[in-house]
Amino acid sequence: MRSRIIPTVPETVLSYNLGEKESLLEEAAASLNMKHTKIPSDKAGEPIGFLAGYGGFVSNGVSVTAEGECVIFSGISSKRLDALLKAMREKGLDDIPLKAVVTQHNQSRSVKWLLEELEKERKAIEEQKR
């Protein structure tokens, strides 16, 4: 019988451009023993996988900023994500419109790309509601 080693990704909450909300998000994450990583504003060109600490990803050295604020969840199960979102609501962080989960599709993309895609999706949803 062969055993298979599946590397685990630590539960991490990444944030970009949150300003004063940063400390509240850190408290929400800490209350669930999750790691919080603030993405520096000039690192929006870096791959999400690199910023989340995934093996095999390296910095591309692209220094660029992006508009908007977002939270990116990495390595968090749906049950734990529900608990985190509840903790965020309790801290008054339910007004952050752009949230994403690191996936196989987006881990090699930049934060700037992700923000643009999330904004497009948000606008499309708002149009459908009208």
mmCIF file of C-alpha atoms in Angstrom, residues 19-129:
data_model
loop_
_atom_site.group_PDB
_atom_site.id
_atom_site.type_symbol
_atom_site.label_atom_id
_atom_site.label_comp_id
_atom_site.label_asym_id
_atom_site.label_seq_id
_atom_site.Cartn_x
_atom_site.Cartn_y
_atom_site.Cartn_z
ATOM 1 C CA GLY A 19 -6.594 50.774 5.274
ATOM 2 C CA GLU A 20 -8.086 51.127 8.765
ATOM 3 C CA LYS A 21 -10.034 47.873 8.375
ATOM 4 C CA GLU A 22 -6.757 45.939 8.323
ATOM 5 C CA SER A 23 -6.507 45.539 12.098
ATOM 6 C CA LEU A 24 -10.138 44.400 12.369
ATOM 7 C CA LEU A 25 -9.552 41.718 9.742
ATOM 8 C CA GLU A 26 -6.422 40.611 11.561
ATOM 9 C CA GLU A 27 -8.463 40.266 14.772
ATOM 10 C CA ALA A 28 -11.169 38.251 12.978
ATOM 11 C CA ALA A 29 -8.565 35.906 11.487
ATOM 12 C CA ALA A 30 -6.693 35.550 14.781
ATOM 13 C CA SER A 31 -9.919 34.661 16.597
ATOM 14 C CA LEU A 32 -10.009 31.519 14.424
ATOM 15 C CA ASN A 33 -6.236 30.883 14.547
ATOM 16 C CA MET A 34 -5.810 31.860 10.910
ATOM 17 C CA LYS A 35 -2.811 33.660 9.492
ATOM 18 C CA HIS A 36 -3.338 37.152 8.093
ATOM 19 C CA THR A 37 -1.091 38.605 5.394
ATOM 20 C CA LYS A 38 -1.308 42.191 4.227
ATOM 21 C CA ILE A 39 -0.378 42.558 0.570
ATOM 22 C CA PRO A 40 1.673 45.744 0.125
ATOM 23 C CA SER A 41 -0.050 48.188 -2.221
ATOM 24 C CA ASP A 42 2.796 48.047 -4.762
ATOM 25 C CA LYS A 43 2.656 44.233 -5.022
ATOM 26 C CA ALA A 44 -0.558 43.975 -7.076
ATOM 27 C CA GLY A 45 1.457 42.620 -9.995
ATOM 28 C CA GLU A 46 2.695 39.583 -8.078
ATOM 29 C CA PRO A 47 1.137 36.107 -8.526
ATOM 30 C CA ILE A 48 -1.493 35.294 -5.924
ATOM 31 C CA GLY A 49 0.138 31.896 -5.349
ATOM 32 C CA PHE A 50 3.402 33.596 -4.430
ATOM 33 C CA LEU A 51 1.681 36.019 -2.050
ATOM 34 C CA ALA A 52 -0.260 33.147 -0.438
ATOM 35 C CA GLY A 53 2.983 31.221 0.123
ATOM 36 C CA TYR A 54 2.304 28.352 -2.290
ATOM 37 C CA GLY A 55 5.311 26.243 -3.225
ATOM 38 C CA GLY A 56 6.549 26.646 -6.773
ATOM 39 C CA PHE A 57 5.636 30.315 -7.053
ATOM 40 C CA VAL A 58 8.250 33.037 -7.080
ATOM 41 C CA SER A 59 8.129 36.795 -7.233
ATOM 42 C CA ASN A 60 7.956 38.180 -10.735
ATOM 43 C CA GLY A 61 9.323 41.534 -9.581
ATOM 44 C CA VAL A 62 6.412 43.477 -11.057
ATOM 45 C CA SER A 63 5.773 46.548 -8.929
ATOM 46 C CA VAL A 64 2.317 47.905 -9.711
ATOM 47 C CA THR A 65 -0.638 49.168 -7.708
ATOM 48 C CA ALA A 66 -4.359 48.581 -8.236
ATOM 49 C CA GLU A 67 -7.566 50.322 -7.277
ATOM 50 C CA GLY A 68 -9.998 48.741 -4.863
ATOM 51 C CA GLU A 69 -9.868 46.715 -1.731
ATOM 52 C CA CYS A 70 -10.248 42.963 -1.428
ATOM 53 C CA VAL A 71 -9.840 39.952 0.793
ATOM 54 C CA ILE A 72 -8.460 36.681 -0.555
ATOM 55 C CA PHE A 73 -8.965 33.392 1.284
ATOM 56 C CA SER A 74 -6.422 30.594 0.966
ATOM 57 C CA GLY A 75 -6.543 27.037 2.311
ATOM 58 C CA ILE A 76 -9.805 27.583 4.184
ATOM 59 C CA SER A 77 -12.574 24.958 4.099
ATOM 60 C CA SER A 78 -16.138 26.091 3.433
ATOM 61 C CA LYS A 79 -17.137 25.505 7.074
ATOM 62 C CA ARG A 80 -14.198 27.540 8.356
ATOM 63 C CA LEU A 81 -14.841 30.213 5.708
ATOM 64 C CA ASP A 82 -18.410 30.572 6.995
ATOM 65 C CA ALA A 83 -17.029 31.069 10.510
ATOM 66 C CA LEU A 84 -14.544 33.659 9.261
ATOM 67 C CA LEU A 85 -17.201 35.570 7.320
ATOM 68 C CA LYS A 86 -19.349 35.606 10.468
ATOM 69 C CA ALA A 87 -16.402 36.958 12.496
ATOM 70 C CA MET A 88 -15.844 39.598 9.819
ATOM 71 C CA ARG A 89 -19.508 40.660 9.967
ATOM 72 C CA GLU A 90 -19.267 40.933 13.749
ATOM 73 C CA LYS A 91 -16.273 43.265 13.298
ATOM 74 C CA GLY A 92 -18.227 45.400 10.819
ATOM 75 C CA LEU A 93 -16.281 44.177 7.789
ATOM 76 C CA ASP A 94 -19.291 43.175 5.712
ATOM 77 C CA ASP A 95 -18.830 46.250 3.499
ATOM 78 C CA ILE A 96 -15.807 44.830 1.665
ATOM 79 C CA PRO A 97 -17.378 44.000 -1.701
ATOM 80 C CA LEU A 98 -14.522 42.103 -3.333
ATOM 81 C CA LYS A 99 -13.672 38.708 -1.867
ATOM 82 C CA ALA A 100 -12.123 35.668 -3.529
ATOM 83 C CA VAL A 101 -10.773 32.208 -2.804
ATOM 84 C CA VAL A 102 -7.408 31.099 -4.191
ATOM 85 C CA THR A 103 -8.081 28.495 -6.863
ATOM 86 C CA GLN A 104 -6.038 26.560 -9.370
ATOM 87 C CA HIS A 105 -7.300 29.022 -12.002
ATOM 88 C CA ASN A 106 -6.275 32.245 -10.250
ATOM 89 C CA GLN A 107 -3.148 31.329 -8.271
ATOM 90 C CA SER A 108 -0.838 32.204 -11.153
ATOM 91 C CA ARG A 109 -2.686 35.472 -11.865
ATOM 92 C CA SER A 110 -1.887 38.849 -10.321
ATOM 93 C CA VAL A 111 -3.834 40.656 -7.631
ATOM 94 C CA LYS A 112 -4.502 43.424 -10.150
ATOM 95 C CA TRP A 113 -6.051 40.924 -12.564
ATOM 96 C CA LEU A 114 -8.156 39.444 -9.745
ATOM 97 C CA LEU A 115 -9.447 42.865 -8.693
ATOM 98 C CA GLU A 116 -10.422 43.662 -12.287
ATOM 99 C CA GLU A 117 -12.222 40.311 -12.688
ATOM 100 C CA LEU A 118 -14.058 40.639 -9.373
ATOM 101 C CA GLU A 119 -15.171 44.146 -10.272
ATOM 102 C CA LYS A 120 -16.493 42.928 -13.645
ATOM 103 C CA GLU A 121 -18.438 40.155 -11.897
ATOM 104 C CA ARG A 122 -19.843 42.559 -9.319
ATOM 105 C CA LYS A 123 -21.033 44.967 -12.024
ATOM 106 C CA ALA A 124 -22.600 42.116 -14.027
ATOM 107 C CA ILE A 125 -24.517 40.931 -10.957
ATOM 108 C CA GLU A 126 -25.743 44.475 -10.268
ATOM 109 C CA GLU A 127 -26.921 44.759 -13.896
ATOM 110 C CA GLN A 128 -28.882 41.506 -13.568
ATOM 111 C CA LYS A 129 -30.637 42.817 -10.476
#
